[in-house]
Short mmCIF file of N, CA and C in Angstrom, two decimals:
data_model
loop_
_atom_site.label_atom_id
_atom_site.label_comp_id
_atom_site.label_asym_id
_atom_site.label_seq_id
_atom_site.Cartn_x
_atom_site.Cartn_y
_atom_site.Cartn_z
N UNK A 1 -7.65 -18.88 -3.01
CA UNK A 1 -6.97 -18.93 -2.14
C UNK A 1 -7.33 -17.08 -1.60
N UNK A 2 -6.10 -16.89 -0.29
CA UNK A 2 -7.03 -15.64 0.24
C UNK A 2 -7.05 -14.13 -0.61
N UNK A 3 -6.03 -14.40 -1.34
CA UNK A 3 -6.01 -13.32 -2.89
C UNK A 3 -7.73 -13.37 -3.10
N UNK A 4 -7.78 -14.28 -4.05
CA UNK A 4 -8.89 -14.44 -4.20
C UNK A 4 -10.18 -14.05 -3.39
N UNK A 5 -10.06 -14.89 -2.12
CA UNK A 5 -11.29 -14.87 -1.44
C UNK A 5 -11.48 -13.12 -0.84
N UNK A 6 -10.28 -12.14 -0.79
CA UNK A 6 -10.30 -11.19 -0.06
C UNK A 6 -10.29 -9.87 -1.47
N UNK A 7 -9.79 -10.28 -2.29
CA UNK A 7 -9.85 -8.98 -3.12
C UNK A 7 -10.14 -9.53 -4.71
N UNK A 8 -9.26 -10.59 -5.61
CA UNK A 8 -9.04 -10.52 -6.89
C UNK A 8 -10.31 -11.30 -7.40
N UNK A 9 -11.33 -11.47 -6.64
CA UNK A 9 -12.48 -12.47 -7.16
C UNK A 9 -13.56 -11.08 -7.81
N UNK A 10 -13.94 -11.69 -9.05
CA UNK A 10 -14.98 -10.96 -9.66
C UNK A 10 -15.87 -10.03 -8.72
N UNK A 11 -16.24 -10.46 -8.08
CA UNK A 11 -17.20 -10.18 -6.91
C UNK A 11 -16.73 -8.91 -6.19
N UNK A 12 -15.22 -8.82 -5.50
CA UNK A 12 -14.77 -8.63 -4.06
C UNK A 12 -13.60 -7.41 -5.11
N UNK A 13 -13.10 -7.62 -6.09
CA UNK A 13 -12.37 -6.21 -6.92
C UNK A 13 -13.46 -4.79 -6.71
N UNK A 14 -14.81 -4.90 -7.10
CA UNK A 14 -14.94 -3.37 -6.61
C UNK A 14 -15.31 -3.29 -6.00
N UNK A 15 -15.23 -4.02 -5.18
CA UNK A 15 -15.44 -3.12 -3.27
C UNK A 15 -14.35 -2.18 -3.30
N UNK A 16 -13.37 -3.22 -3.24
CA UNK A 16 -12.21 -1.86 -2.90
C UNK A 16 -12.42 -1.00 -3.77
N UNK A 17 -12.38 -1.46 -4.95
CA UNK A 17 -12.72 -0.35 -6.08
C UNK A 17 -12.91 1.20 -5.58
N UNK A 18 -14.92 0.65 -5.32
CA UNK A 18 -15.80 1.97 -4.65
C UNK A 18 -15.41 2.13 -3.29
N UNK A 19 -15.02 1.07 -2.26
CA UNK A 19 -14.10 1.98 -1.16
C UNK A 19 -13.23 2.86 -1.07
N UNK A 20 -12.18 2.53 -2.02
CA UNK A 20 -11.48 3.77 -2.85
C UNK A 20 -11.71 4.95 -2.70
N UNK A 21 -12.96 5.12 -3.55
CA UNK A 21 -13.61 6.21 -4.83
C UNK A 21 -14.69 6.59 -3.24
N UNK A 22 -14.99 5.81 -2.70
CA UNK A 22 -16.19 7.17 -1.05
C UNK A 22 -14.68 7.59 -0.65
N UNK A 23 -13.70 6.52 -0.15
CA UNK A 23 -13.20 7.24 1.13
C UNK A 23 -11.85 7.27 1.11
N UNK A 24 -11.18 7.72 0.03
CA UNK A 24 -9.61 7.84 -0.21
C UNK A 24 -9.43 8.08 -1.69
N UNK A 25 -10.94 9.43 -2.21
CA UNK A 25 -10.85 9.26 -3.91
C UNK A 25 -9.08 9.70 -4.25
N UNK A 26 -8.72 10.40 -3.60
CA UNK A 26 -6.86 10.37 -4.84
C UNK A 26 -6.27 9.30 -5.07
N UNK A 27 -6.30 8.24 -4.25
CA UNK A 27 -5.72 6.83 -4.73
C UNK A 27 -6.78 5.99 -5.31
N UNK A 28 -5.94 5.50 -6.53
CA UNK A 28 -6.80 4.38 -7.17
C UNK A 28 -6.33 3.18 -7.09
N UNK A 29 -6.72 2.46 -6.84
CA UNK A 29 -6.50 0.62 -5.65
C UNK A 29 -5.82 0.64 -7.32
N UNK A 30 -4.70 -0.66 -6.96
CA UNK A 30 -4.59 -1.85 -7.99
C UNK A 30 -4.62 -2.85 -7.39
N UNK A 31 -4.57 -3.73 -8.08
CA UNK A 31 -4.52 -5.62 -6.85
C UNK A 31 -3.14 -5.57 -6.64
N UNK A 32 -1.68 -5.10 -7.67
CA UNK A 32 -0.62 -5.29 -7.01
C UNK A 32 -0.45 -4.64 -5.30
N UNK A 33 -1.13 -3.09 -5.09
CA UNK A 33 -1.24 -2.07 -4.19
C UNK A 33 -2.04 -3.23 -3.14
N UNK A 34 -2.82 -3.59 -3.17
CA UNK A 34 -3.81 -4.22 -2.36
C UNK A 34 -2.95 -5.56 -2.04
N UNK A 35 -2.28 -6.15 -3.23
CA UNK A 35 -1.62 -7.32 -2.62
C UNK A 35 0.19 -7.40 -2.00
N UNK A 36 0.66 -5.92 -1.53
CA UNK A 36 1.84 -5.63 -1.46
C UNK A 36 1.16 -5.22 0.28
N UNK A 37 0.35 -4.75 0.24
CA UNK A 37 -0.20 -3.88 1.89
C UNK A 37 -0.73 -5.29 2.48
N UNK A 38 -1.53 -6.47 2.18
CA UNK A 38 -1.86 -7.14 2.77
C UNK A 38 -1.12 -8.17 3.09
N UNK A 39 -0.33 -9.09 1.80
CA UNK A 39 1.00 -9.70 2.09
C UNK A 39 2.24 -9.68 2.50
N UNK A 40 2.72 -8.25 1.71
CA UNK A 40 4.03 -7.61 2.54
C UNK A 40 4.23 -6.87 3.44
N UNK A 41 3.15 -6.40 3.58
CA UNK A 41 2.54 -5.01 4.85
C UNK A 41 3.84 -3.65 4.16
N UNK A 42 3.17 -4.13 2.46
CA UNK A 42 3.93 -2.69 2.31
C UNK A 42 3.22 -1.71 1.79
N UNK A 43 2.89 -0.40 1.98
CA UNK A 43 2.47 0.64 1.98
C UNK A 43 3.06 1.44 0.96
N UNK A 44 2.54 2.46 0.02
CA UNK A 44 2.88 3.46 -1.22
C UNK A 44 2.83 4.46 -0.34
N UNK A 45 3.68 5.29 -0.38
CA UNK A 45 4.20 7.03 -0.25
C UNK A 45 4.36 6.84 1.62
N UNK A 46 4.27 8.02 2.40
CA UNK A 46 4.65 8.61 3.05
C UNK A 46 4.13 7.98 4.47
N UNK A 47 4.77 7.36 5.64
CA UNK A 47 3.50 7.21 6.13
C UNK A 47 2.90 7.89 7.01
N UNK A 48 2.41 9.15 7.15
CA UNK A 48 1.86 9.84 7.34
C UNK A 48 0.22 9.69 6.59
N UNK A 49 0.65 9.54 5.62
CA UNK A 49 -0.56 8.99 4.88
C UNK A 49 -0.70 7.88 4.78
N UNK A 50 0.11 6.83 4.90
CA UNK A 50 -0.55 5.36 4.82
C UNK A 50 -1.52 4.71 5.64
N UNK A 51 -1.36 5.51 7.03
CA UNK A 51 -2.22 5.32 8.01
C UNK A 51 -3.32 4.93 7.37
N UNK A 52 -4.61 6.09 6.85
CA UNK A 52 -5.37 6.02 5.60
C UNK A 52 -5.96 4.80 4.76
N UNK A 53 -4.86 4.03 4.49
CA UNK A 53 -4.29 2.94 3.87
C UNK A 53 -4.56 2.43 4.57
N UNK A 54 -4.13 1.82 5.50
CA UNK A 54 -3.71 0.78 6.49
C UNK A 54 -5.54 0.53 6.77
N UNK A 55 -5.90 1.56 7.38
CA UNK A 55 -7.32 1.50 8.09
C UNK A 55 -8.63 0.88 6.99
N UNK A 56 -8.32 1.51 6.45
CA UNK A 56 -9.29 1.62 4.68
C UNK A 56 -9.04 0.24 4.36
N UNK A 57 -7.89 -0.18 4.39
CA UNK A 57 -7.78 -2.03 4.02
C UNK A 57 -8.34 -2.63 5.73
N UNK A 58 -7.82 -2.44 6.64
CA UNK A 58 -8.77 -3.25 8.22
C UNK A 58 -10.38 -3.23 7.29
N UNK A 59 -10.72 -1.86 7.27
CA UNK A 59 -12.71 -2.18 7.48
C UNK A 59 -12.95 -2.56 6.57
N UNK A 60 -12.20 -2.74 5.48
CA UNK A 60 -12.33 -3.36 4.00
C UNK A 60 -12.62 -4.99 3.60
N UNK A 61 -11.07 -5.18 4.80
CA UNK A 61 -11.40 -6.69 4.81
C UNK A 61 -12.59 -7.17 6.30
N UNK A 62 -12.99 -6.00 6.90
CA UNK A 62 -14.21 -6.85 7.96
C UNK A 62 -14.97 -7.19 7.51
N UNK A 63 -15.54 -5.58 6.44
CA UNK A 63 -16.74 -5.65 5.70
C UNK A 63 -16.38 -7.27 4.83
N UNK A 64 -15.90 -7.31 3.95
CA UNK A 64 -15.77 -8.26 2.78
C UNK A 64 -16.02 -9.49 3.60
N UNK A 65 -15.27 -10.21 4.70
CA UNK A 65 -15.23 -11.19 5.00
C UNK A 65 -16.55 -11.24 6.09
N UNK A 66 -17.23 -9.98 6.78
CA UNK A 66 -18.58 -10.27 7.44
C UNK A 66 -19.79 -10.76 6.19
N UNK A 67 -19.37 -9.70 5.33
CA UNK A 67 -20.39 -10.02 3.97
C UNK A 67 -20.40 -11.87 3.51
N UNK A 68 -19.19 -12.27 3.47
CA UNK A 68 -19.00 -13.73 2.56
C UNK A 68 -19.46 -14.50 3.93
N UNK A 69 -19.27 -14.63 4.64
CA UNK A 69 -19.69 -15.56 6.16
C UNK A 69 -21.42 -15.43 6.27
N UNK A 70 -21.89 -14.00 6.11
CA UNK A 70 -23.08 -14.07 5.94
C UNK A 70 -23.96 -14.67 4.87
N UNK A 71 -23.57 -15.00 3.91
CA UNK A 71 -23.39 -15.45 2.38
C UNK A 71 -23.30 -16.95 3.14
N UNK A 72 -22.39 -17.30 3.38
CA UNK A 72 -21.85 -18.77 3.60
C UNK A 72 -22.81 -19.60 4.40
N UNK A 73 -22.95 -18.80 5.85
CA UNK A 73 -23.72 -19.18 6.56
C UNK A 73 -24.97 -19.04 6.56
N UNK A 74 -25.42 -17.98 6.56
CA UNK A 74 -26.80 -17.53 6.72
C UNK A 74 -27.43 -17.39 5.45
N UNK A 75 -26.85 -18.02 3.94
CA UNK A 75 -27.45 -17.60 2.88
C UNK A 75 -27.80 -16.20 2.39
N UNK A 76 -26.97 -15.46 3.17
CA UNK A 76 -27.38 -13.74 2.94
C UNK A 76 -27.28 -13.95 1.31
N UNK A 77 -27.90 -12.73 0.29
CA UNK A 77 -26.84 -12.52 -0.46
C UNK A 77 -25.67 -11.27 -0.43
N UNK A 78 -24.39 -11.36 -1.07
CA UNK A 78 -23.59 -10.62 -1.10
C UNK A 78 -24.22 -9.47 -1.48
N UNK A 79 -24.25 -8.66 -1.39
CA UNK A 79 -24.48 -6.93 -1.64
C UNK A 79 -23.64 -6.19 -1.47
N UNK A 80 -22.96 -5.31 -2.88
CA UNK A 80 -21.96 -4.57 -2.84
C UNK A 80 -22.69 -3.57 -2.35
N UNK A 81 -23.70 -2.66 -2.03
CA UNK A 81 -24.17 -1.44 -1.75
C UNK A 81 -23.93 -2.31 -0.28
N UNK A 82 -24.75 -2.65 0.22
CA UNK A 82 -24.07 -3.11 1.42
C UNK A 82 -22.64 -3.25 2.33
N UNK A 83 -21.87 -3.77 1.41
CA UNK A 83 -20.37 -3.79 2.06
C UNK A 83 -19.84 -2.73 2.22
N UNK A 84 -20.18 -1.73 1.05
CA UNK A 84 -19.50 -0.27 1.03
C UNK A 84 -19.99 0.84 1.99
N UNK A 85 -21.46 0.17 2.66
CA UNK A 85 -22.05 0.89 3.43
C UNK A 85 -21.69 0.83 4.57
N UNK A 86 -21.06 -0.57 5.17
CA UNK A 86 -20.11 -1.28 6.69
C UNK A 86 -18.68 -0.19 6.30
N UNK A 87 -17.90 -0.56 5.01
CA UNK A 87 -16.81 0.19 4.85
C UNK A 87 -17.00 1.52 5.44
N UNK A 88 -17.66 1.83 5.22
CA UNK A 88 -17.15 3.59 5.20
C UNK A 88 -18.36 3.86 6.45
N UNK A 89 -19.33 2.91 7.22
CA UNK A 89 -19.53 3.35 8.16
C UNK A 89 -17.65 2.81 9.34
N UNK A 90 -17.26 1.78 9.01
CA UNK A 90 -15.99 1.99 9.63
C UNK A 90 -14.97 3.02 10.22
N UNK A 91 -14.62 3.42 8.32
CA UNK A 91 -13.50 4.16 8.57
C UNK A 91 -14.09 5.55 8.88
N UNK A 92 -15.24 5.21 9.19
CA UNK A 92 -15.55 7.02 9.16
C UNK A 92 -15.10 7.54 10.75
N UNK A 93 -15.38 5.91 11.72
CA UNK A 93 -15.17 5.87 12.94
C UNK A 93 -13.46 5.67 13.11
N UNK A 94 -12.81 5.25 11.92
CA UNK A 94 -11.24 5.25 12.27
C UNK A 94 -10.61 6.18 12.23
N UNK A 95 -10.92 6.49 11.58
CA UNK A 95 -10.11 7.71 11.04
C UNK A 95 -9.62 8.57 11.56
N UNK A 96 -8.32 9.04 11.28
CA UNK A 96 -7.28 10.36 11.32
C UNK A 96 -8.16 11.18 10.43
N UNK A 97 -7.43 12.91 11.13
CA UNK A 97 -7.89 13.98 10.56
C UNK A 97 -7.12 13.86 9.21
N UNK A 98 -7.30 14.95 8.30
CA UNK A 98 -6.43 14.75 7.32
C UNK A 98 -5.32 14.21 7.48
N UNK A 99 -4.23 13.94 6.61
CA UNK A 99 -2.53 13.60 6.82
C UNK A 99 -1.87 14.55 6.24
N UNK A 100 -2.21 15.63 5.31
CA UNK A 100 -1.74 17.11 5.11
C UNK A 100 -2.73 17.45 3.72
N UNK A 101 -2.12 18.74 3.64
CA UNK A 101 -3.16 19.43 2.53
C UNK A 101 -3.54 19.02 1.54
N UNK A 102 -2.53 17.95 1.59
CA UNK A 102 -2.07 17.55 0.07
C UNK A 102 -2.84 15.99 0.48
N UNK A 103 -3.02 15.57 1.26
CA UNK A 103 -2.84 14.51 1.92
C UNK A 103 -3.99 13.67 0.64
N UNK A 104 -4.71 12.15 1.44
CA UNK A 104 -5.28 11.34 0.57
C UNK A 104 -6.71 11.93 0.99
N UNK A 105 -6.98 12.15 2.76
CA UNK A 105 -8.26 12.11 3.14
C UNK A 105 -8.58 13.81 2.63
N UNK A 106 -9.82 14.25 2.74
CA UNK A 106 -9.78 15.66 2.91
C UNK A 106 -10.89 16.00 3.54
N UNK A 107 -10.69 17.24 4.53
CA UNK A 107 -11.86 17.09 5.68
C UNK A 107 -13.12 17.58 4.89
N UNK A 108 -13.74 16.68 5.63
CA UNK A 108 -15.25 17.63 5.62
C UNK A 108 -15.65 18.85 6.75
N UNK A 109 -16.58 19.42 5.97
CA UNK A 109 -17.43 20.29 6.70
C UNK A 109 -18.63 19.88 7.60
#
């Protein structure tokens, strides 16, 4: 099912955890939160902060899909480090500035 394909698979859930740790360290993802984001389009917190969650989820879905299909179609090993690197690269290109002084994303110098 789609839940297994994108996040509940034992190979893919650690990618979500690592993606949040690397990009939004103040948020600890739970499978129910990801389920609500993807299936119900419900984000926790206020609108200003949730844009970061939506962007990170879209980057994570894109990277997981890409590497999943590389494995299926080209027998390329599903490498967690490569997936995380792609997520971080995509997120850094899309991420808006900090949500607030107590927001999810810290400003980097």
